[in-house]
Each structure stands twice: as structure tokens, then as C-alpha cells.
Coordinates of N, CA, C and O in Angstrom, one line a residue:
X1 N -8.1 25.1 14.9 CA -7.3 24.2 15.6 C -5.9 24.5 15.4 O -5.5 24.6 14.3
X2 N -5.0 24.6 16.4 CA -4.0 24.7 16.7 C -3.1 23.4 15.7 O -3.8 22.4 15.6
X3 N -2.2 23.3 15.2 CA -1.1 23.0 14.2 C -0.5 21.5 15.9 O -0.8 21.7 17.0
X4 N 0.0 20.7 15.6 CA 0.9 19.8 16.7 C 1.9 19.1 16.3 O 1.4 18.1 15.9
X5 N 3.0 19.1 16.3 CA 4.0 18.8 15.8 C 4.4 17.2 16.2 O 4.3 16.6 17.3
X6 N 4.8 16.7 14.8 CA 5.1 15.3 14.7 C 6.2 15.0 14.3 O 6.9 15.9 13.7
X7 N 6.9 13.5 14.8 CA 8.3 13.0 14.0 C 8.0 11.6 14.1 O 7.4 11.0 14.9
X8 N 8.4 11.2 13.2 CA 8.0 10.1 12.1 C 9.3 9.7 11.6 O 10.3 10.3 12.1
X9 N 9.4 8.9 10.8 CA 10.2 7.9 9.9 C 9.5 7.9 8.9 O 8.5 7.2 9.1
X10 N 9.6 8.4 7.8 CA 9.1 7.9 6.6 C 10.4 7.2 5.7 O 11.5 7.9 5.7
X11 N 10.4 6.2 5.1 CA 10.8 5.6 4.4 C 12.5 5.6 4.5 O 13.4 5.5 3.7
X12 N 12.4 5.8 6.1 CA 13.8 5.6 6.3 C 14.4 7.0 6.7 O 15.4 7.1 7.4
X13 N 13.8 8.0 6.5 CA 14.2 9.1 7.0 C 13.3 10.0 7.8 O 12.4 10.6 7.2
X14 N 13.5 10.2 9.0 CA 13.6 11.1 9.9 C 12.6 12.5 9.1 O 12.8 13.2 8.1
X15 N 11.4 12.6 10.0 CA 10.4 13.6 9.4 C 9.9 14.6 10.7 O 9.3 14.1 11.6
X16 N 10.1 15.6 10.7 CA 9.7 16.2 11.7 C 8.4 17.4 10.9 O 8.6 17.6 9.7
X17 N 7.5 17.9 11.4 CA 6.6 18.6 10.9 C 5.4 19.0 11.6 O 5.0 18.3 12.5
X18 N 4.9 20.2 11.3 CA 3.6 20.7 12.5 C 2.2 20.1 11.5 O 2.2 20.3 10.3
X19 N 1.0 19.3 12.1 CA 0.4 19.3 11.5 C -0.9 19.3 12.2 O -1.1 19.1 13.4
X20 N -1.8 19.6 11.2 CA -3.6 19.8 11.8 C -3.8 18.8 12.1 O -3.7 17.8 11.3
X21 N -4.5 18.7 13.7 CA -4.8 17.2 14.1 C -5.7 16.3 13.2 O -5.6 15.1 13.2
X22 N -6.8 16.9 12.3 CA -7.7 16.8 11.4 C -7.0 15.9 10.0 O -7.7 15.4 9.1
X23 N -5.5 16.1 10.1 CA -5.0 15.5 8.7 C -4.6 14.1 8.7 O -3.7 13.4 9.2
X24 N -5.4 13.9 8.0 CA -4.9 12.2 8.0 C -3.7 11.8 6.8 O -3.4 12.4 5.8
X25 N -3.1 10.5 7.3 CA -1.5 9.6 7.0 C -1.6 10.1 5.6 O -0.5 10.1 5.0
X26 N -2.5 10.4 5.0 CA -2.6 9.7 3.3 C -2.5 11.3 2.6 O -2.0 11.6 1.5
X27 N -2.9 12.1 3.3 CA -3.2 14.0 3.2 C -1.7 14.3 3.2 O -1.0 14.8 2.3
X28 N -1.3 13.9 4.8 CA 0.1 14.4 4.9 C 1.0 14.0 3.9 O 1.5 14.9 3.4
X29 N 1.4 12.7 3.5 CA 2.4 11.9 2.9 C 1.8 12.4 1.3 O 2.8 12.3 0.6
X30 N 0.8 12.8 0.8 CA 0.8 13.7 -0.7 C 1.3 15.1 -0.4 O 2.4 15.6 -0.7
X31 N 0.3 15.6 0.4 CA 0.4 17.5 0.3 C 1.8 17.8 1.2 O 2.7 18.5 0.7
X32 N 1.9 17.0 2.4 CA 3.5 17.8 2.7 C 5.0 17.1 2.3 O 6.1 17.5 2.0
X33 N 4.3 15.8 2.5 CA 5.8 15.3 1.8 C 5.8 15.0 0.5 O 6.8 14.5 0.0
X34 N 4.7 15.2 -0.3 CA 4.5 14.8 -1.6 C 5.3 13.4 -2.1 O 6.1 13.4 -3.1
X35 N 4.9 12.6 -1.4 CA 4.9 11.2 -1.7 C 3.3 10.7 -2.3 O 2.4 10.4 -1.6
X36 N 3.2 10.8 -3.7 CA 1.7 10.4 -4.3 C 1.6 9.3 -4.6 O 0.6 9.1 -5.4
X37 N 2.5 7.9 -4.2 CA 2.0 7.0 -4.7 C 1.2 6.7 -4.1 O 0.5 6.0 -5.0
X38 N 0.3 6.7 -2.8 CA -0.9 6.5 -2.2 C -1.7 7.3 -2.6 O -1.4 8.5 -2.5
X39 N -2.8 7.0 -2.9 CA -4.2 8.0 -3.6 C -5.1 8.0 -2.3 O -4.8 7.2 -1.5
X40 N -6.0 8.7 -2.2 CA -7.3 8.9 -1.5 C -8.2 8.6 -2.8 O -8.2 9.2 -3.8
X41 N -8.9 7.4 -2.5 CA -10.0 6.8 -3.3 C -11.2 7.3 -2.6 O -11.8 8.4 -2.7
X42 N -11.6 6.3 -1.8 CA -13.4 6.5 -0.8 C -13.3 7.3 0.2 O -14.3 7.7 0.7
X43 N -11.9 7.6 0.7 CA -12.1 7.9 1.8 C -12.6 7.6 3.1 O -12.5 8.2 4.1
X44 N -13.3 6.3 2.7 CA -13.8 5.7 3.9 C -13.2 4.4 4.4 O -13.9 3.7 5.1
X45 N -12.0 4.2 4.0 CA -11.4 2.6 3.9 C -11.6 1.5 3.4 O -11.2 0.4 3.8
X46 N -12.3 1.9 2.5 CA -13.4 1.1 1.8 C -12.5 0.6 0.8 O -12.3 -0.6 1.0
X47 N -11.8 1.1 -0.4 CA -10.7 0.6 -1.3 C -9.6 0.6 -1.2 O -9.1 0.7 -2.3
X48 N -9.1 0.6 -0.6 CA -7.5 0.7 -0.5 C -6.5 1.2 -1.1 O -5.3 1.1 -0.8
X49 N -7.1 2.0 -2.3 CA -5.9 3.0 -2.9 C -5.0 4.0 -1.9 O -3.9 4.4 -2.3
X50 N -5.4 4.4 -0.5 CA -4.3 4.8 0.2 C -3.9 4.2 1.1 O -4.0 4.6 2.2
X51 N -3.1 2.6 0.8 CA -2.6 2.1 1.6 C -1.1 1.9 1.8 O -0.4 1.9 0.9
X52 N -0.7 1.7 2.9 CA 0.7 2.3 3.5 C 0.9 1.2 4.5 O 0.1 0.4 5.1
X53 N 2.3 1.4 4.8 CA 2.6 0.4 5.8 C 3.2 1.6 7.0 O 3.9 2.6 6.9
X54 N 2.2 0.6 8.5 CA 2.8 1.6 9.3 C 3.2 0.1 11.1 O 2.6 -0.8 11.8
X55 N 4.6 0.9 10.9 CA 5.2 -0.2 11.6 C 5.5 -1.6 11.5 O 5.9 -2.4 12.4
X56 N 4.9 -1.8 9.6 CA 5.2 -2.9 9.1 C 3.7 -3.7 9.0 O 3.4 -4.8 8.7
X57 N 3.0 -2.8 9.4 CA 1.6 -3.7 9.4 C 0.7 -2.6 8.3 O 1.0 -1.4 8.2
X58 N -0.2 -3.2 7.6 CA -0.7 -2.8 6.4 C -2.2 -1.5 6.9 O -3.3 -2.0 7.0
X59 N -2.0 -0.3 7.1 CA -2.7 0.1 7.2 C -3.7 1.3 6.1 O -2.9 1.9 5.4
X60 N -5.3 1.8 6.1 CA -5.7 3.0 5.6 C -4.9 4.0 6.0 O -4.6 4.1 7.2
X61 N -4.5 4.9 5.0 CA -3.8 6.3 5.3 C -5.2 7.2 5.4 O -5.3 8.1 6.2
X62 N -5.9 6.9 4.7 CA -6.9 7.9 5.0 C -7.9 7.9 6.2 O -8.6 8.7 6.6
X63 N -7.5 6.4 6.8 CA -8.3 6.5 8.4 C -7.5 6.8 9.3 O -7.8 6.8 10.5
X64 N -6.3 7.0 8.9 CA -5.2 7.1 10.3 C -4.6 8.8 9.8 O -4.1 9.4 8.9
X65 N -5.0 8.8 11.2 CA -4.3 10.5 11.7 C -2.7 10.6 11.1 O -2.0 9.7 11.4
X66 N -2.3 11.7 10.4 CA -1.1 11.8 11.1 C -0.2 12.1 12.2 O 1.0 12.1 12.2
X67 N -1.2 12.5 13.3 CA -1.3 12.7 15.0 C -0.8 11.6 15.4 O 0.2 11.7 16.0
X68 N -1.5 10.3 15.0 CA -1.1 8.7 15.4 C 0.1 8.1 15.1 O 0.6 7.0 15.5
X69 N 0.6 9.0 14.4 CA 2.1 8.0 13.6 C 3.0 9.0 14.5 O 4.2 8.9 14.1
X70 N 2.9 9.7 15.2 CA 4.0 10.4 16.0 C 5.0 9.3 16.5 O 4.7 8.7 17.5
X71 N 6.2 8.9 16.0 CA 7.2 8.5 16.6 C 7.1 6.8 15.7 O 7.9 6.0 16.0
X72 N 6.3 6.6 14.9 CA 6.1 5.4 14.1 C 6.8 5.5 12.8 O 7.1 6.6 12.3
X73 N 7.0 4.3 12.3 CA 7.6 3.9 10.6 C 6.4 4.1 9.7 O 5.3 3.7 10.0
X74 N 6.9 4.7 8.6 CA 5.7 4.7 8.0 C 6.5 4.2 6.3 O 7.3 4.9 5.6
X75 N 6.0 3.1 5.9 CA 6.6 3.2 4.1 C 5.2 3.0 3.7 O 4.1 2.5 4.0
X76 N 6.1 3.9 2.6 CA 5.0 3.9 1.4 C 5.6 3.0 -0.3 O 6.7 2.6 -0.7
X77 N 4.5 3.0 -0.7 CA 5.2 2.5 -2.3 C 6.1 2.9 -2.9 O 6.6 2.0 -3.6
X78 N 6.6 4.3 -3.0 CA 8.0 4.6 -3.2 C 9.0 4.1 -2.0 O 9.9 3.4 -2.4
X79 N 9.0 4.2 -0.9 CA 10.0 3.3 -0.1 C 10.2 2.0 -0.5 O 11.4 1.9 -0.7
X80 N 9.6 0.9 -0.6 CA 9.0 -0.1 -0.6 C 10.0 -0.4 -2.1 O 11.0 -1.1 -2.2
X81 N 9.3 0.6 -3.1 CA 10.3 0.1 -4.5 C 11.6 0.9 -4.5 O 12.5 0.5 -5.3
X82 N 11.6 1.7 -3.8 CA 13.0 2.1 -4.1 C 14.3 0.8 -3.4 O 15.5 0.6 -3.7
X83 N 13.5 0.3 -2.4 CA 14.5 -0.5 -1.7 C 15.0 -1.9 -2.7 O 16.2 -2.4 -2.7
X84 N 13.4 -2.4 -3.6 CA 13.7 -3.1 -4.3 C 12.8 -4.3 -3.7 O 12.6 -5.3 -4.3
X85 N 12.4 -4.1 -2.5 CA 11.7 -4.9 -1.9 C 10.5 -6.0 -2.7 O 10.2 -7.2 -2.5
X86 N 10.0 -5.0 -3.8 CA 8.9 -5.6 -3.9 C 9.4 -5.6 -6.3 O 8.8 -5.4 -7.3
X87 N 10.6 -6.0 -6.0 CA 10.8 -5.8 -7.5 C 10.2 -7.0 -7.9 O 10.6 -6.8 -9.1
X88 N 9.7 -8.1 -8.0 CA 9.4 -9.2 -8.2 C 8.2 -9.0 -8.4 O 7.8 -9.0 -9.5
X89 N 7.0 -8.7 -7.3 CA 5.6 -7.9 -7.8 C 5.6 -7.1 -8.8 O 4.7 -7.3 -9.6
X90 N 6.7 -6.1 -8.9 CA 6.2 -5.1 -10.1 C 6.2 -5.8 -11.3 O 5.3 -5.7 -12.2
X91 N 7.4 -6.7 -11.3 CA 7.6 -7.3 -12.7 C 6.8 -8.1 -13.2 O 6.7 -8.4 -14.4
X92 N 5.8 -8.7 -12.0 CA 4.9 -9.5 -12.2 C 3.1 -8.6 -12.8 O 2.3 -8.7 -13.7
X93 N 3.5 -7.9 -11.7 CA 2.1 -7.4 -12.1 C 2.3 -6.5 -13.5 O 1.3 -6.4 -14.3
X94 N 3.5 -5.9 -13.8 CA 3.8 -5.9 -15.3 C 3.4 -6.6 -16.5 O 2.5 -6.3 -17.3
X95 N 4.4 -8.0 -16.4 CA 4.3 -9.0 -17.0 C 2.8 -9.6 -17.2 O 2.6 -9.9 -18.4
X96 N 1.6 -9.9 -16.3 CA 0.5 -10.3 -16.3 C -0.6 -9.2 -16.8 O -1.8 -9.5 -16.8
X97 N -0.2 -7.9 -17.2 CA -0.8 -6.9 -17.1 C -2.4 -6.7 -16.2 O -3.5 -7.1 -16.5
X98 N -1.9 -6.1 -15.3 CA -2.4 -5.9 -13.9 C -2.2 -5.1 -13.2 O -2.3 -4.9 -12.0
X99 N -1.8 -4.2 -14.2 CA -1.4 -2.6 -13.9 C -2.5 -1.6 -14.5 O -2.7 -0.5 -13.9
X100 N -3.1 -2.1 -15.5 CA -4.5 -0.8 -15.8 C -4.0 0.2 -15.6 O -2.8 0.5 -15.9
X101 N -4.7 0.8 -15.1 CA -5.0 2.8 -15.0 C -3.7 2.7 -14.2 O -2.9 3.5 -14.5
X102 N -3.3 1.6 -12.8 CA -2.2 1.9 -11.7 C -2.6 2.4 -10.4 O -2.0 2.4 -9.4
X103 N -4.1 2.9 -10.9 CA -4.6 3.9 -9.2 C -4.9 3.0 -8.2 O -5.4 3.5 -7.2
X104 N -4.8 1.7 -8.2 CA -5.5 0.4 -7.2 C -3.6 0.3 -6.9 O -3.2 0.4 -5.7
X105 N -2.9 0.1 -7.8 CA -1.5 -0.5 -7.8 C -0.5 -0.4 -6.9 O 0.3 -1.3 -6.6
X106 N -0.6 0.8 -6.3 CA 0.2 1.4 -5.0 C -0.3 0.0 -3.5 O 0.4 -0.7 -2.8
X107 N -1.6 0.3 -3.5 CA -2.1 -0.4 -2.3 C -2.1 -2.1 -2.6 O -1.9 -3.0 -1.7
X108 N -2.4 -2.2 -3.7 CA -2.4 -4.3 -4.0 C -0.8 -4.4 -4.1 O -0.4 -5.6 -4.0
X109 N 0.0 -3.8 -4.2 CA 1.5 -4.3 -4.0 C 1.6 -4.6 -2.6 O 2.0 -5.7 -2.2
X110 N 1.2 -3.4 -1.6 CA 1.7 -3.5 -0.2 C 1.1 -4.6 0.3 O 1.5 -5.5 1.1
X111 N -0.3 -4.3 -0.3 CA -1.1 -5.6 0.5 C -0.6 -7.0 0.3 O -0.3 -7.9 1.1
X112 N -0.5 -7.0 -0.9 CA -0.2 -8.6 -1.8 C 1.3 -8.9 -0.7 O 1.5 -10.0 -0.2
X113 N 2.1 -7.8 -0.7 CA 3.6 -8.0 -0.5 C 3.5 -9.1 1.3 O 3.9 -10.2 1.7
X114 N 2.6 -7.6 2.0 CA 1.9 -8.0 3.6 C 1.4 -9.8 3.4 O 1.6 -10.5 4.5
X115 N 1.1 -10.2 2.7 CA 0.5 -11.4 2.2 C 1.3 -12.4 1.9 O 1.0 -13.6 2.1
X116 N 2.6 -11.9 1.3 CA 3.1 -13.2 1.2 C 4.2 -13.5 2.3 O 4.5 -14.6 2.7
X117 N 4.7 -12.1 2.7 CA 5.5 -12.6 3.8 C 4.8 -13.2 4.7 O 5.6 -13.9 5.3
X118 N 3.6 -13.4 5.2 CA 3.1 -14.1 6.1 C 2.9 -15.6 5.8 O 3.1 -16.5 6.6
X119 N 2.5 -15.7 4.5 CA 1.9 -16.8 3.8 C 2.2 -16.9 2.9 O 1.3 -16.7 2.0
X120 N 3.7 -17.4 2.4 CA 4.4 -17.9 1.5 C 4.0 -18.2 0.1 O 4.6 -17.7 -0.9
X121 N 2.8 -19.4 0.1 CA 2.6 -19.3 -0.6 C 0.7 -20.0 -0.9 O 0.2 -21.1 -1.1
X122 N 0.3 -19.0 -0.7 CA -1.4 -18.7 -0.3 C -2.0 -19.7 -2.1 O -1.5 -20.0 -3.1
X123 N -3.2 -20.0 -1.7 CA -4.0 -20.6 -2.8 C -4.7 -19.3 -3.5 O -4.7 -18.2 -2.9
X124 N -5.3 -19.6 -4.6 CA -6.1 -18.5 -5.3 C -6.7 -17.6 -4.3 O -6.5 -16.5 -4.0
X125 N -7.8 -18.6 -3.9 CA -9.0 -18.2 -2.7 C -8.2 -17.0 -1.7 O -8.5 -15.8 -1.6
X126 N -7.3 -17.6 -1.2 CA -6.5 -17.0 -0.2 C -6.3 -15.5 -0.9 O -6.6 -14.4 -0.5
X127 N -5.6 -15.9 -2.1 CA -4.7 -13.9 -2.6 C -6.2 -13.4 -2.9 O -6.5 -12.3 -2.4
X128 N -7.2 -14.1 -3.6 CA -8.4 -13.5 -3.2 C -9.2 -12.6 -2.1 O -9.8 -11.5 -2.2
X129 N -9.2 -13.3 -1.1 CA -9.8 -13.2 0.4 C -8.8 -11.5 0.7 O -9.3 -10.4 0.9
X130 N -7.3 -12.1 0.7 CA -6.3 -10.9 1.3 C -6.6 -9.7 0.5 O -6.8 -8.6 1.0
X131 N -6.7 -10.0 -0.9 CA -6.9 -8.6 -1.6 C -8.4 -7.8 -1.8 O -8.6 -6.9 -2.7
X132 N -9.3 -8.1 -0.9 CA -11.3 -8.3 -1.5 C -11.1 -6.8 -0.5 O -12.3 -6.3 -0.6
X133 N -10.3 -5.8 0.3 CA -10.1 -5.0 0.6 C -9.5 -3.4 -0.1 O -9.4 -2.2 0.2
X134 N -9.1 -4.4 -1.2 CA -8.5 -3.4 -2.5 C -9.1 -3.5 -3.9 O -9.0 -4.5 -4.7
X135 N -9.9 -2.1 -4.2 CA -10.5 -2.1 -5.0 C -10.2 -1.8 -6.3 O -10.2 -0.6 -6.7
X136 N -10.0 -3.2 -7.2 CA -9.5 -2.4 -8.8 C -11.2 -2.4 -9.4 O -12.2 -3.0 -9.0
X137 N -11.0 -1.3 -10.7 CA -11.8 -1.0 -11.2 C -12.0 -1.3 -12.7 O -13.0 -1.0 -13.4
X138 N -10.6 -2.4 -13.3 CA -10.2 -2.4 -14.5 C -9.7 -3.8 -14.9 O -9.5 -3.9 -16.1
X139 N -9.5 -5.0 -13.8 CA -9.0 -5.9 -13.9 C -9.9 -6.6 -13.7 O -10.0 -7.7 -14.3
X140 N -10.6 -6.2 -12.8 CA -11.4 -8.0 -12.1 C -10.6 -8.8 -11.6 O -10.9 -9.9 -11.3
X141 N -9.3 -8.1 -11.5 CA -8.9 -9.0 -10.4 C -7.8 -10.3 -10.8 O -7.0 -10.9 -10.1
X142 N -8.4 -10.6 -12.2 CA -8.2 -12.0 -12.8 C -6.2 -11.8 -12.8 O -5.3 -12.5 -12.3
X143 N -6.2 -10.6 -13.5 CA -4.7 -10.6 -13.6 C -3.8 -10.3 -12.4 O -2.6 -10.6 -12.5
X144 N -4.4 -9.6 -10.9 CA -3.5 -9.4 -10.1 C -3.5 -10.9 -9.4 O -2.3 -11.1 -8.9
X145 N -4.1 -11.6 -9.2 CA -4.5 -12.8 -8.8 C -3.2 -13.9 -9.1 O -2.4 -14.5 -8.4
X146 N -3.4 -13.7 -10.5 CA -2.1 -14.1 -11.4 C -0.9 -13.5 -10.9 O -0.1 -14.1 -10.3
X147 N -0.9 -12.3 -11.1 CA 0.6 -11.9 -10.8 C 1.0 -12.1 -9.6 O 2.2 -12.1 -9.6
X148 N 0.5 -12.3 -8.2 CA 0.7 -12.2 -6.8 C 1.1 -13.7 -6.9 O 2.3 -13.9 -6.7
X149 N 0.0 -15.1 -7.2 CA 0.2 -16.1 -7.4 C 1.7 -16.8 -8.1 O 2.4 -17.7 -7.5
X150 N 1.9 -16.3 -9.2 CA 3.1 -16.7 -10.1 C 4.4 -16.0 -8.9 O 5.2 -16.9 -8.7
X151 N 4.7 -15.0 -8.3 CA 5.7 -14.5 -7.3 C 5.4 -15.3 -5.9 O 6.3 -15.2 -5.0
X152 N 4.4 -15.9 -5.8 CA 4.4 -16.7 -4.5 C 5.3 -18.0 -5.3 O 6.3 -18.5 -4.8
X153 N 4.8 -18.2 -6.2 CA 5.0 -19.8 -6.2 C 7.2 -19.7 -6.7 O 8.0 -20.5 -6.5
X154 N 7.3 -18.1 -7.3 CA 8.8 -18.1 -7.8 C 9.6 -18.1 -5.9 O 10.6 -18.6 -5.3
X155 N 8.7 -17.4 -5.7 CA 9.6 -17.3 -4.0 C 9.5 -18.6 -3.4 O 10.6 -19.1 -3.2
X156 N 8.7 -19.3 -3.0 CA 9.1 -20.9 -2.9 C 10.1 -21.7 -3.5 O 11.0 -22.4 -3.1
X157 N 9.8 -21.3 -4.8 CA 11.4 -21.8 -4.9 C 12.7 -21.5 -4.9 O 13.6 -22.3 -5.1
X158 N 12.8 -20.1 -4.6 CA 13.5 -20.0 -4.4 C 14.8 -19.4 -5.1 O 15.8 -19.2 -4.5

């Protein structure tokens, strides 16, 4: 298969690149731009370790082409923390330790983050329900639950 060239926005900057139609969001953003905070877990979208935001909406990097994001925003968890966006999560999921191993951690920030801008400030059930798409292997959950919850209720107030 012939190579097809893409341009993109990653994390604010301008990406131009030829790539195999076959390579998916999560391939490209390790191997060519080597941005690793998204992992390839299942590969099937099943855990959420390569999750990314694309045009602000929370999507698998590993089900989405990099063919598809031609001319779209794409951040990842280094964008995301470099901007500072999400400094309040880290500290949290810090503080609560909810960080384990960290290979789930890239994708439960974006998601949790996707979650509260929408829904301020969600009940247990709820950060439950939003996060049952991201799979930790080390927490059970108990502490990210905690950390997402304790940053909803600080951002209410404000």
C-alpha cells in the first residue's frame, strides 16, 4: 500500500506526514511522533489505555486511522498536561494513589477530564459508569473514583 499524506494539529502544532493507510491514531502518535503517553493495550477498544482526544471529543487511538484525523485536533496526555489543563487530576490521582503501574493513567485522566467538563460534578455511580470503558488492572478503581470525585467536588467550588 502506497504511503498518503496527512496534516493534523497535534497538541497545538501543525503535523504534516506520509502515512500507511493501515496505521492507526495511537501507532502514529508513538512511532512517528513519539508521543507515548497513550499505550496500545487490547487493541480492540476494549481498555482505554490509547485514549486521546480528537476534536475535543474522547476517542480509541487504536480504532481510529490516522487517515481519519487528516485536518483534525488531536491532544494527547502530554498536551493536555503540559498546558496544565488537567493539573488538578494529576494531583489528585497522586494524592489518592491511583496511579499504580500508570499504564491505565494516560486514558482515565482524558476520560475523567471529558467527564467533568460535561458534568460538573457527577455522583460515584456516574465517574463509575464514565470510567467502566477504562481498564485499570491495579486499583479497582476504588482510588480513581476517589481522585476524579474529590476534583469534581474542588471545582464546584471553586
Amino acid at each position: 500500500m502506497s504511503a498518503v499524506d496527512i496534516q493534523l494539529t497535534v497538541n497545538g502544532e501543525a503535523v504534516a506526514e506520509s502515512v500507511e493507510p493501515r496505521t492507526t491514531l495511537v501507532d502514529f502518535l508513538r512511532e512517528t511522533l513519539g508521543l507515548t503517553g497513550s499505550h496500545v493495550g487490547c487493541e480492540h477498544g476494549v481498555c482505554g489505555a490509547c485514549t486521546v482526544l480528537l476534536d475535543g471529543t474522547v476517542v480509541r487511538g487504536c480504532l481510529t486511522l490516522a487517515i481519519q484525523c487528516d485536518g483534525a485536533q488531536v491532544e494527547t496526555i502530554e498536551g493536555v498536561s503540559d498546558s496544565g489543563a488537567i493539573s488538578d487530576l494529576q494531583e489528585a490521582f497522586r494524592r489518592r494513589n491511583a496511579l499504580q503501574c500508570g499504564f491505565c493513567t494516560p486514558g482515565m485522566l482524558l476520560t475523567a477530564q471529558e467527564l467533568l467538563a460535561h458534568n460538573g460534578t457527577p455522583s460515584r455511580d456516574t465517574i463509575r459508569e464514565y470510567l467502566a470503558g477504562n481498564y485499570c488492572r491495579c486499583t479497582g478503581y476504588q482510588a480513581i473514583v476517589d481522585a476524579v470525585e474529590s476534583v469534581a467536588q474542588a471545582r464546584a467550588k471553586g
